[in-house]
Amino acid sequence: MTEDTAQPTPRRKTISSPYIHRLQRRHFLLFDVLPIIGTAAAFAFLLVRPFGVLELALLFLMWLVTGLGVTVGYHRLFTHRTFKAAPWVAELLAVLGSMAGQGGVLSWVALHRRHHEYSDREGDPHSPNLSGGGLAGAIRGLAHAHFLWMRRHEYPNIVHYAPDLIKDRRLVRVARLYYYWVALGLLVPAVLGGVLSMSWTGAVSGLLWGGFVRIFVLEHIVWAINSFLHMFGTRPYESRENSHNGGIFALVTLGESWHNNHHAFPESPSFGLDWYRLDPGYWLIRLFAACGLASELKVPSQARMSAKRIA
């Protein structure tokens, strides 16, 4: 075959190597297993300092801002490009999402785009529906999708899945500092706890409740969408995978539990789609738009939603 007729080598969609698997195991231990230990330590520390208003406020505040960083920043802005944001808003959302400890923004986006490409089929990194039939298969699938898949998996090629993001120098700079942002997410509640209580016990309690417990809670909320909402819930819209809505969890998931809606219309910044379906992530995007900080919100038309409605 001559050079003129040679076909270019297709770009690899995934990368698998011992080095990457070591990084995955390290991340799994640091940011998936360690928060479990930190949560246990938080309850043990109640013997030293009771849970009070300060701990509740730090847990809630840190959960809210990092959770919005994930749903509005990582998911709706960077993965699906459902709206455009002012550069400083995009950077802030990327930092807050990084503080959640769920992976750097580029890796998170690449994984989620691959999930949508292969959702509930071979190639989906965290489907609960590919582990066999019956009760045993369902339990294996839920355990895999909820938690265990992160120990070791094929790494999606960022050059293939996120070529738009690697052209953004600001975003790449944020991604390179991922571990520092996670550390900042632990430092902030520790400092606030210490300063507001003027005690070392307040600093430790802030670290535990606003740091480790917050990461633990937010992680399991997000993972439950990957696992349980691909097996249980309602399906008002046609979609090729097994996604479901769990409206009862709309507030605690910041709107992410309208999962069938999202898979049916992944380009939409609104996951609830209707005004009466609670979607705090979309409320923030609308606030940004009202302040001139967001634009080009791609909400689907009523005609398009009606065409896909099945229930």
Tab-separated table of C-alpha atoms in Angstrom:
chain	number	residue	atom	x	y	z
A	1	MET	CA	0.000	0.000	0.000
A	2	THR	CA	1.418	3.371	-1.000
A	3	GLU	CA	1.681	6.307	1.356
A	4	ASP	CA	-1.058	8.126	-0.575
A	5	THR	CA	-3.572	5.310	-0.151
A	6	ALA	CA	-2.708	4.347	3.446
A	7	GLN	CA	-5.582	4.827	5.866
A	8	PRO	CA	-4.894	6.803	9.054
A	9	THR	CA	-4.795	4.767	12.237
A	10	PRO	CA	-8.081	5.237	14.135
A	11	ARG	CA	-7.730	7.119	17.394
A	12	ARG	CA	-7.984	4.804	20.397
A	13	LYS	CA	-11.066	5.450	22.497
A	14	THR	CA	-9.654	3.976	25.678
A	15	ILE	CA	-6.247	3.491	27.240
A	16	SER	CA	-5.300	0.665	29.570
A	17	SER	CA	-1.880	0.295	31.179
A	18	PRO	CA	-0.365	-0.745	34.522
A	19	TYR	CA	0.553	2.892	35.218
A	20	ILE	CA	-3.025	4.096	34.716
A	21	HIS	CA	-4.373	1.260	36.851
A	22	ARG	CA	-1.979	2.251	39.660
A	23	LEU	CA	-3.289	5.817	39.466
A	24	GLN	CA	-6.858	4.503	39.560
A	25	ARG	CA	-6.175	2.401	42.654
A	26	ARG	CA	-4.535	5.382	44.367
A	27	HIS	CA	-7.486	7.634	43.579
A	28	PHE	CA	-9.904	4.939	44.721
A	29	LEU	CA	-8.142	4.598	48.069
A	30	LEU	CA	-7.689	8.340	48.640
A	31	PHE	CA	-11.047	9.679	47.528
A	32	ASP	CA	-13.443	6.727	47.715
A	33	VAL	CA	-12.207	4.629	50.646
A	34	LEU	CA	-10.608	7.327	52.838
A	35	PRO	CA	-13.881	9.337	53.138
A	36	ILE	CA	-15.493	6.212	54.607
A	37	ILE	CA	-12.775	6.132	57.256
A	38	GLY	CA	-13.133	9.889	57.766
A	39	THR	CA	-16.876	9.510	58.261
A	40	ALA	CA	-16.302	6.836	60.900
A	41	ALA	CA	-13.785	9.155	62.566
A	42	ALA	CA	-16.354	11.986	62.554
A	43	PHE	CA	-18.788	9.874	64.532
A	44	ALA	CA	-16.033	8.777	66.913
A	45	PHE	CA	-15.072	12.446	67.437
A	46	LEU	CA	-18.574	13.118	68.744
A	47	LEU	CA	-17.202	11.848	72.059
A	48	VAL	CA	-14.909	14.900	72.058
A	49	ARG	CA	-17.153	17.505	70.428
A	50	PRO	CA	-20.924	17.046	69.904
A	51	PHE	CA	-22.468	17.662	66.495
A	52	GLY	CA	-23.876	21.188	66.457
A	53	VAL	CA	-24.892	24.124	64.318
A	54	LEU	CA	-21.311	24.733	63.164
A	55	GLU	CA	-20.863	21.167	61.925
A	56	LEU	CA	-24.263	21.164	60.221
A	57	ALA	CA	-23.566	24.498	58.513
A	58	LEU	CA	-20.147	23.417	57.227
A	59	LEU	CA	-21.461	20.068	56.011
A	60	PHE	CA	-24.380	21.690	54.201
A	61	LEU	CA	-22.414	24.611	52.724
A	62	MET	CA	-19.549	22.477	51.433
A	63	TRP	CA	-21.965	19.854	50.074
A	64	LEU	CA	-23.957	22.548	48.283
A	65	VAL	CA	-21.105	24.424	46.613
A	66	THR	CA	-19.151	21.322	45.573
A	67	GLY	CA	-22.339	19.541	44.484
A	68	LEU	CA	-23.253	22.505	42.276
A	69	GLY	CA	-19.698	22.435	40.938
A	70	VAL	CA	-20.298	18.851	39.810
A	71	THR	CA	-23.824	19.125	38.404
A	72	VAL	CA	-23.659	22.631	36.905
A	73	GLY	CA	-19.953	22.692	36.049
A	74	TYR	CA	-18.665	19.183	35.362
A	75	HIS	CA	-21.943	17.794	34.019
A	76	ARG	CA	-24.123	20.429	32.384
A	77	LEU	CA	-21.470	22.923	31.261
A	78	PHE	CA	-18.339	20.951	30.443
A	79	THR	CA	-19.687	17.515	29.496
A	80	HIS	CA	-22.831	18.429	27.578
A	81	ARG	CA	-22.239	22.091	26.719
A	82	THR	CA	-25.854	22.901	27.606
A	83	PHE	CA	-25.033	26.593	28.048
A	84	LYS	CA	-22.154	29.035	27.764
A	85	ALA	CA	-20.674	30.687	30.847
A	86	ALA	CA	-18.434	33.646	31.483
A	87	PRO	CA	-14.798	32.446	31.680
A	88	TRP	CA	-14.411	33.197	35.392
A	89	VAL	CA	-17.693	31.405	36.164
A	90	ALA	CA	-16.521	28.352	34.222
A	91	GLU	CA	-13.218	28.318	36.108
A	92	LEU	CA	-14.966	28.680	39.462
A	93	LEU	CA	-17.323	25.800	38.663
A	94	ALA	CA	-14.366	23.655	37.622
A	95	VAL	CA	-12.580	24.389	40.905
A	96	LEU	CA	-15.678	23.666	43.001
A	97	GLY	CA	-16.309	20.441	41.086
A	98	SER	CA	-12.697	19.405	41.635
A	99	MET	CA	-13.076	19.974	45.381
A	100	ALA	CA	-15.700	17.210	45.385
A	101	GLY	CA	-12.935	14.623	44.931
A	102	GLN	CA	-14.640	12.780	42.069
A	103	GLY	CA	-11.799	13.144	39.576
A	104	GLY	CA	-10.232	15.911	37.537
A	105	VAL	CA	-12.562	17.764	35.215
A	106	LEU	CA	-11.061	16.399	31.973
A	107	SER	CA	-11.183	12.784	33.151
A	108	TRP	CA	-14.697	13.186	34.551
A	109	VAL	CA	-15.990	14.636	31.292
A	110	ALA	CA	-14.343	11.932	29.182
A	111	LEU	CA	-15.804	9.177	31.386
A	112	HIS	CA	-19.268	10.667	31.277
A	113	ARG	CA	-19.256	11.203	27.541
A	114	ARG	CA	-18.255	7.566	27.119
A	115	HIS	CA	-21.086	6.584	29.453
A	116	HIS	CA	-23.563	8.354	27.189
A	117	GLU	CA	-22.042	6.802	24.080
A	118	TYR	CA	-22.340	3.230	25.403
A	119	SER	CA	-24.971	3.632	28.110
A	120	ASP	CA	-26.065	0.203	29.406
A	121	ARG	CA	-24.082	-1.541	26.660
A	122	GLU	CA	-20.608	-3.044	26.561
A	123	GLY	CA	-18.222	-0.134	26.933
A	124	ASP	CA	-20.264	1.716	29.551
A	125	PRO	CA	-17.853	2.124	32.492
A	126	HIS	CA	-20.558	1.904	35.173
A	127	SER	CA	-23.728	0.198	33.981
A	128	PRO	CA	-25.555	-1.931	36.582
A	129	ASN	CA	-27.256	-3.954	33.846
A	130	LEU	CA	-24.363	-5.985	32.432
A	131	SER	CA	-23.652	-8.408	35.281
A	132	GLY	CA	-26.100	-11.218	34.522
A	133	GLY	CA	-29.735	-11.908	35.273
A	134	GLY	CA	-31.626	-12.650	38.435
A	135	LEU	CA	-31.154	-11.255	41.909
A	136	ALA	CA	-27.470	-12.148	42.040
A	137	GLY	CA	-26.803	-10.345	38.754
A	138	ALA	CA	-28.713	-7.289	39.956
A	139	ILE	CA	-26.711	-7.136	43.195
A	140	ARG	CA	-23.424	-7.552	41.326
A	141	GLY	CA	-24.470	-4.865	38.863
A	142	LEU	CA	-25.468	-2.389	41.561
A	143	ALA	CA	-22.218	-2.944	43.474
A	144	HIS	CA	-20.197	-2.477	40.298
A	145	ALA	CA	-22.042	0.659	39.136
A	146	HIS	CA	-22.198	2.259	42.560
A	147	PHE	CA	-18.653	1.788	43.792
A	148	LEU	CA	-16.439	-1.023	42.556
A	149	TRP	CA	-15.949	0.065	38.921
A	150	MET	CA	-13.631	2.856	40.053
A	151	ARG	CA	-10.942	0.475	41.301
A	152	ARG	CA	-9.855	-0.435	37.759
A	153	HIS	CA	-11.334	0.380	34.373
A	154	GLU	CA	-10.371	1.320	30.853
A	155	TYR	CA	-9.460	4.998	30.837
A	156	PRO	CA	-11.263	7.011	28.151
A	157	ASN	CA	-8.875	8.812	25.836
A	158	ILE	CA	-9.287	12.517	26.600
A	159	VAL	CA	-7.992	13.449	23.157
A	160	HIS	CA	-10.904	11.492	21.683
A	161	TYR	CA	-13.656	12.331	24.157
A	162	ALA	CA	-12.786	15.879	25.201
A	163	PRO	CA	-10.882	17.574	22.348
A	164	ASP	CA	-12.859	20.764	22.942
A	165	LEU	CA	-11.764	20.992	26.564
A	166	ILE	CA	-8.048	20.411	26.055
A	167	LYS	CA	-8.029	23.504	23.841
A	168	ASP	CA	-9.139	25.593	26.832
A	169	ARG	CA	-5.909	26.615	28.581
A	170	ARG	CA	-7.707	27.877	31.677
A	171	LEU	CA	-9.570	24.616	32.139
A	172	VAL	CA	-6.454	22.524	31.563
A	173	ARG	CA	-4.670	24.598	34.208
A	174	VAL	CA	-7.469	23.897	36.687
A	175	ALA	CA	-7.357	20.188	35.836
A	176	ARG	CA	-3.615	19.982	36.489
A	177	LEU	CA	-4.135	21.294	40.023
A	178	TYR	CA	-6.847	18.746	40.874
A	179	TYR	CA	-5.189	17.337	44.004
A	180	TYR	CA	-4.614	20.848	45.347
A	181	TRP	CA	-8.296	21.699	44.869
A	182	VAL	CA	-9.324	18.581	46.787
A	183	ALA	CA	-6.942	19.582	49.579
A	184	LEU	CA	-8.443	23.078	49.546
A	185	GLY	CA	-11.884	21.522	49.932
A	186	LEU	CA	-10.625	19.914	53.148
A	187	LEU	CA	-8.709	22.950	54.366
A	188	VAL	CA	-11.543	25.488	54.027
A	189	PRO	CA	-13.994	23.808	56.462
A	190	ALA	CA	-11.140	23.040	58.869
A	191	VAL	CA	-10.070	26.697	58.955
A	192	LEU	CA	-13.647	27.940	59.211
A	193	GLY	CA	-14.381	25.480	61.991
A	194	GLY	CA	-11.327	26.545	63.933
A	195	VAL	CA	-11.838	30.295	63.457
A	196	LEU	CA	-15.577	30.315	64.167
A	197	SER	CA	-15.249	28.176	67.286
A	198	MET	CA	-11.814	29.503	68.320
A	199	SER	CA	-10.794	25.960	69.211
A	200	TRP	CA	-8.783	23.058	67.863
A	201	THR	CA	-11.791	20.794	68.300
A	202	GLY	CA	-13.758	23.054	65.967
A	203	ALA	CA	-10.998	22.780	63.342
A	204	VAL	CA	-10.934	18.993	63.554
A	205	SER	CA	-14.723	18.806	63.516
A	206	GLY	CA	-14.826	21.128	60.491
A	207	LEU	CA	-12.320	18.936	58.656
A	208	LEU	CA	-14.291	15.798	59.441
A	209	TRP	CA	-17.850	17.007	58.792
A	210	GLY	CA	-17.259	19.677	56.142
A	211	GLY	CA	-14.486	17.659	54.530
A	212	PHE	CA	-14.616	13.878	54.729
A	213	VAL	CA	-18.295	13.384	55.558
A	214	ARG	CA	-19.256	15.896	52.873
A	215	ILE	CA	-17.193	14.024	50.259
A	216	PHE	CA	-18.706	10.714	51.411
A	217	VAL	CA	-22.290	12.011	51.215
A	218	LEU	CA	-21.904	13.713	47.846
A	219	GLU	CA	-20.127	10.729	46.320
A	220	HIS	CA	-22.868	8.301	47.256
A	221	ILE	CA	-25.553	10.664	45.988
A	222	VAL	CA	-23.832	10.844	42.595
A	223	TRP	CA	-23.073	7.121	42.499
A	224	ALA	CA	-26.688	6.255	43.284
A	225	ILE	CA	-27.669	7.968	40.024
A	226	ASN	CA	-25.242	5.726	38.127
A	227	SER	CA	-26.493	2.604	39.857
A	228	PHE	CA	-30.064	2.714	41.172
A	229	LEU	CA	-31.481	5.128	38.590
A	230	HIS	CA	-30.377	2.816	35.795
A	231	MET	CA	-32.563	0.095	37.319
A	232	PHE	CA	-35.444	1.736	39.210
A	233	GLY	CA	-37.778	4.714	38.824
A	234	THR	CA	-40.087	6.199	36.203
A	235	ARG	CA	-39.479	6.522	32.450
A	236	PRO	CA	-41.571	9.326	30.939
A	237	TYR	CA	-39.395	9.700	27.807
A	238	GLU	CA	-37.977	7.393	25.186
A	239	SER	CA	-34.255	6.757	25.534
A	240	ARG	CA	-32.201	3.836	24.252
A	241	GLU	CA	-30.717	2.973	27.651
A	242	ASN	CA	-32.309	2.011	30.973
A	243	SER	CA	-32.326	5.435	32.666
A	244	HIS	CA	-35.056	6.378	35.155
A	245	ASN	CA	-36.259	9.407	37.091
A	246	GLY	CA	-36.248	9.497	40.876
A	247	GLY	CA	-38.105	12.711	41.545
A	248	ILE	CA	-38.286	12.197	45.291
A	249	PHE	CA	-34.509	12.748	45.394
A	250	ALA	CA	-34.540	15.898	43.238
A	251	LEU	CA	-33.420	18.328	45.942
A	252	VAL	CA	-30.717	16.185	47.525
A	253	THR	CA	-29.265	15.445	44.055
A	254	LEU	CA	-29.561	19.112	42.998
A	255	GLY	CA	-31.724	18.020	40.063
A	256	GLU	CA	-29.585	15.110	38.872
A	257	SER	CA	-32.223	12.510	39.753
A	258	TRP	CA	-34.309	13.523	36.711
A	259	HIS	CA	-32.063	11.025	34.979
A	260	ASN	CA	-34.385	9.742	32.275
A	261	ASN	CA	-35.158	13.328	31.308
A	262	HIS	CA	-31.441	13.994	31.047
A	263	HIS	CA	-30.694	10.970	28.883
A	264	ALA	CA	-33.613	11.802	26.614
A	265	PHE	CA	-32.444	15.417	26.208
A	266	PRO	CA	-28.727	15.522	27.142
A	267	GLU	CA	-28.311	18.946	25.534
A	268	SER	CA	-30.761	20.536	27.990
A	269	PRO	CA	-29.451	22.563	30.975
A	270	SER	CA	-32.770	21.798	32.690
A	271	PHE	CA	-33.035	18.214	33.894
A	272	GLY	CA	-36.488	18.700	35.418
A	273	LEU	CA	-37.765	20.145	32.095
A	274	ASP	CA	-40.995	21.420	33.728
A	275	TRP	CA	-41.136	24.280	36.247
A	276	TYR	CA	-42.728	22.160	38.956
A	277	ARG	CA	-39.945	19.551	38.866
A	278	LEU	CA	-37.359	20.726	41.374
A	279	ASP	CA	-33.960	21.298	39.775
A	280	PRO	CA	-31.585	23.467	41.857
A	281	GLY	CA	-28.799	23.075	39.310
A	282	TYR	CA	-30.962	24.702	36.660
A	283	TRP	CA	-32.019	27.422	39.098
A	284	LEU	CA	-28.358	28.409	39.422
A	285	ILE	CA	-27.906	28.447	35.646
A	286	ARG	CA	-30.980	30.654	35.308
A	287	LEU	CA	-29.532	32.980	37.968
A	288	PHE	CA	-26.272	33.164	36.017
A	289	ALA	CA	-28.256	33.971	32.855
A	290	ALA	CA	-30.234	36.716	34.639
A	291	CYS	CA	-26.927	38.279	35.723
A	292	GLY	CA	-25.502	38.095	32.206
A	293	LEU	CA	-23.031	35.352	33.170
A	294	ALA	CA	-24.606	32.508	31.135
A	295	SER	CA	-26.178	32.330	27.699
A	296	GLU	CA	-27.427	29.975	24.975
A	297	LEU	CA	-29.479	27.742	27.261
A	298	LYS	CA	-30.615	24.882	25.013
A	299	VAL	CA	-33.926	23.824	26.594
A	300	PRO	CA	-35.911	21.479	24.289
A	301	SER	CA	-39.190	22.700	22.820
A	302	GLN	CA	-42.567	21.421	24.013
A	303	ALA	CA	-43.083	19.820	20.598
A	304	ARG	CA	-39.832	17.853	20.887
A	305	MET	CA	-40.620	16.738	24.422
A	306	SER	CA	-44.135	15.652	23.393
A	307	ALA	CA	-42.695	13.623	20.504
A	308	LYS	CA	-40.520	11.586	22.899
A	309	ARG	CA	-43.007	11.244	25.730
A	310	ILE	CA	-44.127	7.694	26.491
A	311	ALA	CA	-45.901	8.186	29.826
